Structure formats: C-alpha cells, structure tokens
C-alpha atoms as a printed R data frame, in Angstrom:
    type eleno elety resid chain resno      x       y       z
1   ATOM     1    CA   ASP     A     1 65.766 178.374  63.692
2   ATOM     2    CA   VAL     A     2 66.638 182.136  63.824
3   ATOM     3    CA   LYS     A     3 70.427 182.781  64.788
4   ATOM     4    CA   LEU     A     4 70.477 185.386  68.231
5   ATOM     5    CA   GLY     A     5 74.200 185.892  68.007
6   ATOM     6    CA   GLU     A     6 77.249 184.031  67.808
7   ATOM     7    CA   SER     A     7 80.902 184.032  68.867
8   ATOM     8    CA   SER     A     8 83.965 181.938  68.812
9   ATOM     9    CA   PHE     A     9 82.574 179.707  72.050
10  ATOM    10    CA   GLY     A    10 78.850 179.225  70.526
11  ATOM    11    CA   VAL     A    11 76.059 179.768  68.689
12  ATOM    12    CA   VAL     A    12 72.433 181.160  70.007
13  ATOM    13    CA   TYR     A    13 69.061 180.343  68.060
14  ATOM    14    CA   LYS     A    14 65.779 180.666  68.755
15  ATOM    15    CA   GLY     A    15 63.746 177.513  68.366
16  ATOM    16    CA   SER     A    16 61.042 175.715  70.066
17  ATOM    17    CA   PHE     A    17 60.422 173.357  72.492
18  ATOM    18    CA   ARG     A    18 57.433 171.404  73.154
19  ATOM    19    CA   GLY     A    19 55.219 174.387  72.270
20  ATOM    20    CA   ASN     A    20 57.392 177.261  74.300
21  ATOM    21    CA   VAL     A    21 59.430 179.726  72.182
22  ATOM    22    CA   VAL     A    22 63.248 178.694  73.684
23  ATOM    23    CA   ALA     A    23 67.144 180.195  73.238
24  ATOM    24    CA   ILE     A    24 69.110 177.453  72.023
25  ATOM    25    CA   LYS     A    25 72.833 177.812  72.972
26  ATOM    26    CA   LYS     A    26 75.170 175.426  71.250
27  ATOM    27    CA   MET     A    27 78.984 175.159  72.445
28  ATOM    28    CA   LYS     A    28 81.345 175.243  69.546
29  ATOM    29    CA   THR     A    29 84.652 174.186  71.654
30  ATOM    30    CA   VAL     A    30 83.519 173.170  74.558
31  ATOM    31    CA   LEU     A    31 83.814 169.857  74.102
32  ATOM    32    CA   ASP     A    32 87.809 170.158  73.329
33  ATOM    33    CA   ASP     A    33 88.820 171.192  76.489
34  ATOM    34    CA   GLU     A    34 88.219 169.453  79.391
35  ATOM    35    CA   ARG     A    35 87.585 172.480  81.746
36  ATOM    36    CA   LEU     A    36 85.579 174.188  80.098
37  ATOM    37    CA   MET     A    37 83.454 171.200  79.850
38  ATOM    38    CA   GLY     A    38 83.596 170.624  83.441
39  ATOM    39    CA   GLU     A    39 82.221 174.660  83.271
40  ATOM    40    CA   PHE     A    40 79.728 173.547  81.414
41  ATOM    41    CA   GLU     A    41 78.300 170.683  83.150
42  ATOM    42    CA   ASN     A    42 78.196 172.424  86.439
43  ATOM    43    CA   GLU     A    43 76.322 175.620  84.974
44  ATOM    44    CA   VAL     A    44 73.958 172.898  83.410
45  ATOM    45    CA   SER     A    45 73.588 171.322  87.325
46  ATOM    46    CA   MET     A    46 73.077 174.540  88.667
47  ATOM    47    CA   LEU     A    47 70.785 175.837  86.178
48  ATOM    48    CA   ASP     A    48 68.702 172.669  86.623
49  ATOM    49    CA   LYS     A    49 67.878 173.783  90.395
50  ATOM    50    CA   PHE     A    50 66.504 176.942  89.964
51  ATOM    51    CA   ARG     A    51 62.633 177.093  89.391
52  ATOM    52    CA   CYS     A    52 61.389 180.781  90.229
53  ATOM    53    CA   GLU     A    53 59.150 182.993  87.558
54  ATOM    54    CA   TYR     A    54 61.664 185.750  88.032
55  ATOM    55    CA   ILE     A    55 64.562 183.586  86.547
56  ATOM    56    CA   VAL     A    56 64.489 182.711  82.740
57  ATOM    57    CA   HIS     A    57 63.270 178.927  83.005
58  ATOM    58    CA   PHE     A    58 65.565 176.448  81.741
59  ATOM    59    CA   TYR     A    59 64.741 173.605  80.054
60  ATOM    60    CA   GLY     A    60 67.574 171.102  79.772
61  ATOM    61    CA   ALA     A    61 70.794 170.257  78.177
62  ATOM    62    CA   VAL     A    62 72.230 167.968  75.511
63  ATOM    63    CA   PHE     A    63 75.252 166.092  75.365
64  ATOM    64    CA   ILE     A    64 76.147 164.052  72.351
65  ATOM    65    CA   PRO     A    65 78.942 162.881  70.833
66  ATOM    66    CA   ASN     A    66 80.340 166.427  69.067
67  ATOM    67    CA   LYS     A    67 77.958 168.610  70.468
68  ATOM    68    CA   ALA     A    68 76.613 170.339  73.549
69  ATOM    69    CA   CYS     A    69 73.992 172.661  73.871
70  ATOM    70    CA   MET     A    70 71.344 174.212  76.446
71  ATOM    71    CA   VAL     A    71 67.962 175.601  75.797
72  ATOM    72    CA   ILE     A    72 65.958 177.917  77.849
73  ATOM    73    CA   GLU     A    73 63.501 180.185  78.108
74  ATOM    74    CA   PHE     A    74 63.643 182.626  75.077
75  ATOM    75    CA   ALA     A    75 63.868 186.771  76.454
76  ATOM    76    CA   GLN     A    76 61.514 188.256  73.711
77  ATOM    77    CA   TYR     A    77 62.675 191.735  74.963
78  ATOM    78    CA   GLY     A    78 66.591 191.159  75.203
79  ATOM    79    CA   SER     A    79 68.519 191.972  77.527
80  ATOM    80    CA   LEU     A    80 68.474 195.374  79.905
81  ATOM    81    CA   GLN     A    81 71.266 196.674  77.325
82  ATOM    82    CA   ASP     A    82 68.098 196.206  74.581
83  ATOM    83    CA   LEU     A    83 65.575 197.690  76.192
84  ATOM    84    CA   MET     A    84 68.030 201.057  77.448
85  ATOM    85    CA   LYS     A    85 68.554 201.442  73.360
86  ATOM    86    CA   HIS     A    86 64.883 201.442  72.564
87  ATOM    87    CA   LYS     A    87 64.509 203.553  75.181
88  ATOM    88    CA   THR     A    88 61.450 201.617  76.310
89  ATOM    89    CA   MET     A    89 59.204 201.105  80.128
90  ATOM    90    CA   MET     A    90 57.592 198.184  81.108
91  ATOM    91    CA   GLN     A    91 56.372 196.495  84.223
92  ATOM    92    CA   HIS     A    92 59.549 195.639  86.926
93  ATOM    93    CA   LYS     A    93 57.823 191.649  86.810
94  ATOM    94    CA   GLU     A    94 59.221 191.503  83.250
95  ATOM    95    CA   PHE     A    95 63.023 192.198  84.138
96  ATOM    96    CA   ARG     A    96 64.438 188.439  83.973
97  ATOM    97    CA   ILE     A    97 67.694 188.625  86.297
98  ATOM    98    CA   PHE     A    98 69.324 187.094  82.811
99  ATOM    99    CA   MET     A    99 67.568 189.953  80.741
100 ATOM   100    CA   ILE     A   100 69.572 192.575  83.307
101 ATOM   101    CA   MET     A   101 73.268 190.424  83.378
102 ATOM   102    CA   GLY     A   102 72.365 190.826  79.246
103 ATOM   103    CA   TYR     A   103 72.440 187.134  78.863
104 ATOM   104    CA   TYR     A   104 71.672 185.963  75.293
105 ATOM   105    CA   THR     A   105 74.417 188.463  73.505
106 ATOM   106    CA   GLU     A   106 76.608 189.918  76.025
107 ATOM   107    CA   THR     A   107 77.917 186.551  78.194
108 ATOM   108    CA   LEU     A   108 77.622 184.788  74.980
109 ATOM   109    CA   ASN     A   109 81.613 186.049  74.073
110 ATOM   110    CA   GLN     A   110 82.565 184.951  77.164
111 ATOM   111    CA   ILE     A   111 80.989 180.741  77.250
112 ATOM   112    CA   THR     A   112 79.721 181.563  80.574
113 ATOM   113    CA   PHE     A   113 76.459 181.394  81.881
114 ATOM   114    CA   LEU     A   114 75.762 182.243  85.376
115 ATOM   115    CA   CYS     A   115 79.065 181.990  87.473
116 ATOM   116    CA   VAL     A   116 81.697 183.806  85.396
117 ATOM   117    CA   GLY     A   117 80.991 187.404  85.546
118 ATOM   118    CA   THR     A   118 81.907 190.709  84.178
119 ATOM   119    CA   PRO     A   119 83.454 193.265  86.136
120 ATOM   120    CA   VAL     A   120 80.850 195.865  85.914
121 ATOM   121    CA   TYR     A   121 79.112 193.776  88.440
122 ATOM   122    CA   MET     A   122 81.632 192.202  90.210
123 ATOM   123    CA   ALA     A   123 82.383 192.806  94.071
124 ATOM   124    CA   PRO     A   124 85.529 194.220  95.098
125 ATOM   125    CA   GLU     A   125 86.293 191.456  97.059
126 ATOM   126    CA   VAL     A   126 85.791 188.810  94.396
127 ATOM   127    CA   LEU     A   127 87.877 191.286  92.042
128 ATOM   128    CA   ASN     A   128 90.590 190.525  94.902
129 ATOM   129    CA   LYS     A   129 90.097 186.586  94.391
130 ATOM   130    CA   LYS     A   130 88.880 186.674  97.796
131 ATOM   131    CA   LYS     A   131 86.131 184.205  99.378
132 ATOM   132    CA   TYR     A   132 82.552 184.756  97.149
133 ATOM   133    CA   THR     A   133 79.582 185.577  99.606
134 ATOM   134    CA   LYS     A   134 76.010 186.849  99.297
135 ATOM   135    CA   SER     A   135 77.262 190.346  99.503
136 ATOM   136    CA   ALA     A   136 78.789 189.998  96.755
137 ATOM   137    CA   ASP     A   137 75.497 189.400  94.866
138 ATOM   138    CA   VAL     A   138 74.511 192.687  96.740
139 ATOM   139    CA   PHE     A   139 77.001 194.213  95.108
140 ATOM   140    CA   SER     A   140 76.524 193.107  91.930
141 ATOM   141    CA   PHE     A   141 72.537 194.081  92.227
142 ATOM   142    CA   SER     A   142 73.339 197.894  93.240
143 ATOM   143    CA   ILE     A   143 75.258 198.490  90.361
144 ATOM   144    CA   SER     A   144 72.168 196.789  88.433
145 ATOM   145    CA   LEU     A   145 69.854 198.624  90.468
146 ATOM   146    CA   PHE     A   146 71.915 201.694  89.782
147 ATOM   147    CA   GLU     A   147 71.605 200.831  85.536
148 ATOM   148    CA   CYS     A   148 68.119 201.018  85.740
149 ATOM   149    CA   ALA     A   149 67.658 203.928  87.748
150 ATOM   150    CA   ILE     A   150 69.815 205.815  85.747
151 ATOM   151    CA   TRP     A   151 68.567 204.302  82.446
152 ATOM   152    CA   LYS     A   152 72.029 204.217  80.873
153 ATOM   153    CA   ASP     A   153 75.109 202.154  80.779
154 ATOM   154    CA   PRO     A   154 77.011 203.629  84.979
155 ATOM   155    CA   TYR     A   155 80.430 203.606  83.115
156 ATOM   156    CA   LEU     A   156 80.099 205.457  79.566
157 ATOM   157    CA   ASP     A   157 82.533 207.582  81.391
158 ATOM   158    CA   LYS     A   158 85.855 207.907  79.207
159 ATOM   159    CA   GLN     A   159 87.574 206.950  82.406
160 ATOM   160    CA   PHE     A   160 86.070 203.513  82.119
161 ATOM   161    CA   LYS     A   161 87.873 203.087  78.349
162 ATOM   162    CA   PHE     A   162 88.828 199.385  79.391
163 ATOM   163    CA   ALA     A   163 87.763 196.767  81.768
164 ATOM   164    CA   TRP     A   164 90.679 197.351  84.203
165 ATOM   165    CA   ASP     A   165 89.771 200.717  84.371
166 ATOM   166    CA   ILE     A   166 86.448 199.732  85.865
167 ATOM   167    CA   VAL     A   167 88.379 197.323  87.784
168 ATOM   168    CA   ASP     A   168 90.846 199.517  89.362
169 ATOM   169    CA   PHE     A   169 88.334 201.713  90.100
170 ATOM   170    CA   VAL     A   170 86.038 199.773  92.054
171 ATOM   171    CA   VAL     A   171 88.928 197.693  94.490
172 ATOM   172    CA   SER     A   172 90.304 201.063  94.851
173 ATOM   173    CA   GLY     A   173 86.786 201.599  96.775
174 ATOM   174    CA   LYS     A   174 85.879 204.600  94.326
175 ATOM   175    CA   ARG     A   175 82.385 204.510  92.858
176 ATOM   176    CA   LEU     A   176 79.652 206.016  90.922
177 ATOM   177    CA   LYS     A   177 78.885 209.752  91.887
178 ATOM   178    CA   ARG     A   178 75.276 210.667  91.763
179 ATOM   179    CA   PRO     A   179 73.476 212.648  88.743
180 ATOM   180    CA   SER     A   180 71.061 215.311  89.672
181 ATOM   181    CA   TYR     A   181 68.481 213.620  88.345
182 ATOM   182    CA   LEU     A   182 68.600 210.421  90.352
183 ATOM   183    CA   ASN     A   183 66.271 210.320  93.547
184 ATOM   184    CA   GLU     A   184 68.795 210.824  96.375
185 ATOM   185    CA   ASP     A   185 66.940 207.554  98.402
186 ATOM   186    CA   ILE     A   186 67.189 205.347  95.763
187 ATOM   187    CA   TYR     A   187 71.070 206.310  95.606
188 ATOM   188    CA   ASN     A   188 71.602 205.814  99.470
189 ATOM   189    CA   ILE     A   189 70.202 202.474  99.002
190 ATOM   190    CA   VAL     A   190 72.748 201.730  96.261
191 ATOM   191    CA   ASP     A   191 75.733 203.562  98.100
192 ATOM   192    CA   ASP     A   192 74.944 201.129 101.155
193 ATOM   193    CA   MET     A   193 74.681 198.307  98.692
194 ATOM   194    CA   TRP     A   194 78.575 198.458  97.088
195 ATOM   195    CA   CYS     A   195 79.691 199.396 100.299
196 ATOM   196    CA   GLN     A   196 83.799 198.401  99.884
197 ATOM   197    CA   ASP     A   197 83.608 196.423 103.581
198 ATOM   198    CA   VAL     A   198 81.479 193.264 103.177
199 ATOM   199    CA   HIS     A   199 80.647 193.608 106.538
200 ATOM   200    CA   LYS     A   200 78.770 196.724 106.507
201 ATOM   201    CA   ARG     A   201 77.354 196.159 103.182
202 ATOM   202    CA   ILE     A   202 73.441 195.972 103.138
203 ATOM   203    CA   ASN     A   203 71.767 192.569 102.949
204 ATOM   204    CA   VAL     A   204 69.209 192.044 100.700
205 ATOM   205    CA   ARG     A   205 66.239 192.095 103.089
206 ATOM   206    CA   ASP     A   206 67.048 195.668 103.761
207 ATOM   207    CA   VAL     A   207 67.459 196.501 100.703
208 ATOM   208    CA   ILE     A   208 63.859 195.181  99.564
209 ATOM   209    CA   LEU     A   209 62.050 197.262 103.019
210 ATOM   210    CA   LYS     A   210 64.091 200.001 101.913
211 ATOM   211    CA   LEU     A   211 63.029 200.380  98.144
212 ATOM   212    CA   GLU     A   212 59.121 199.601  99.325
213 ATOM   213    CA   SER     A   213 59.048 202.819 101.644
214 ATOM   214    CA   ILE     A   214 60.560 205.110  98.904
215 ATOM   215    CA   ASN     A   215 57.994 207.454  97.909
216 ATOM   216    CA   ILE     A   216 58.585 208.195  93.860
C-alpha cells in the first residue's frame, strides 16, 4: 500500500481490490463522533447509488470496531489542480467529477466526501444557508468550467487571500472577470451559470446545448 495523503481526520492509501487499483480512505476520528459517523454513513449510502462512467466508482465501505474506511476507484491522473501544475491536457472524458473536486487530496482535510463542499464552488444561496437546489450544482459547475477554461485557480488574486474573501465576493453578487484570452462565448455561458438570481440561472440541458454549439 502507498500512502497518498493524510490529515487529522484520515489517511488515503493506494491499494488493490479484486484486481482493480483503488483508493482506500481510512478514517481516524469518525468513530468517536456520532455526528461525523452519521455523515460518513450518509455519504456511503449516497455513493452507493451512483453508477456512471464519468463518476469515480465506489466499491464499498467497511465498518468494524474502531475502524471505518471506504474504497473507491483510483484516479490515476490526480486532481484537476495536479493536471494544471503539470500543464497536461487530456481528453474530456478523463475529467471525472471527483477529479475536478480534487477528491483525493483537497477534501481529505475536511472529512468530506461529496456533500460537504468548499467556498470556491458554493452557490451564493448555499452560502446564505438557503434551500439547496439543482441550480446550486449549476453554479458549482460554472466555477469548474471557468477553471478549466482559464487553466488555473480562478481565485488566485490577492483579494482572495482567505476563504471568507471568496464568500463575501460571491454573496455580494460579484463575479470573476473574463480574461482577454478566454473565448467570449464560453465566458457568456459561465456568466449565465453563475447568475446570482437562482430563477434566472441557466439549466444543465441548456448549458450542454450551448457548449456543443460553440465553434472553437
């Protein structure tokens, strides 16, 4: 087994399961906290329902005295951030959802799995603790799409030194400007996706249609 990362909450190892290369996330403190254990169980239940070639495969979870871990498909290319550091391009189908979220390393520090997010991707209504809807996912995707389009961290500017700086920026209705090198059609789609008004925010089907219509 090869250790991929570690935090105060758990350790992620590279291993094998029935001939497949997998990532094994072993939790440290979850069993000592009923709330965290409940979150862990909920995430396992949700992950078990996902079966899609574009989502990292969930093999299962283990609950035994003093130990809790989950086994998922190993993303050999790492996170989107890893790819950006190496300036490596690849076919779109290789960008799994968890890769974009930086699943193996970024979320390790939060004992999160899927539902606990980061301010970088959170919609303003979610940050304001309002009802979570599909539109919030569209907003999150807009940040990922923008990140892929500019091929760097979207919040590198000095004004975003801390996470709450991003929160204040988004909640106040402000958005990132279009770099001169970014295709205007792509930026316009992103702009429709991160609209402050939930009811005016574009839906996923229209996002796909618009992206497919762009001639780059």
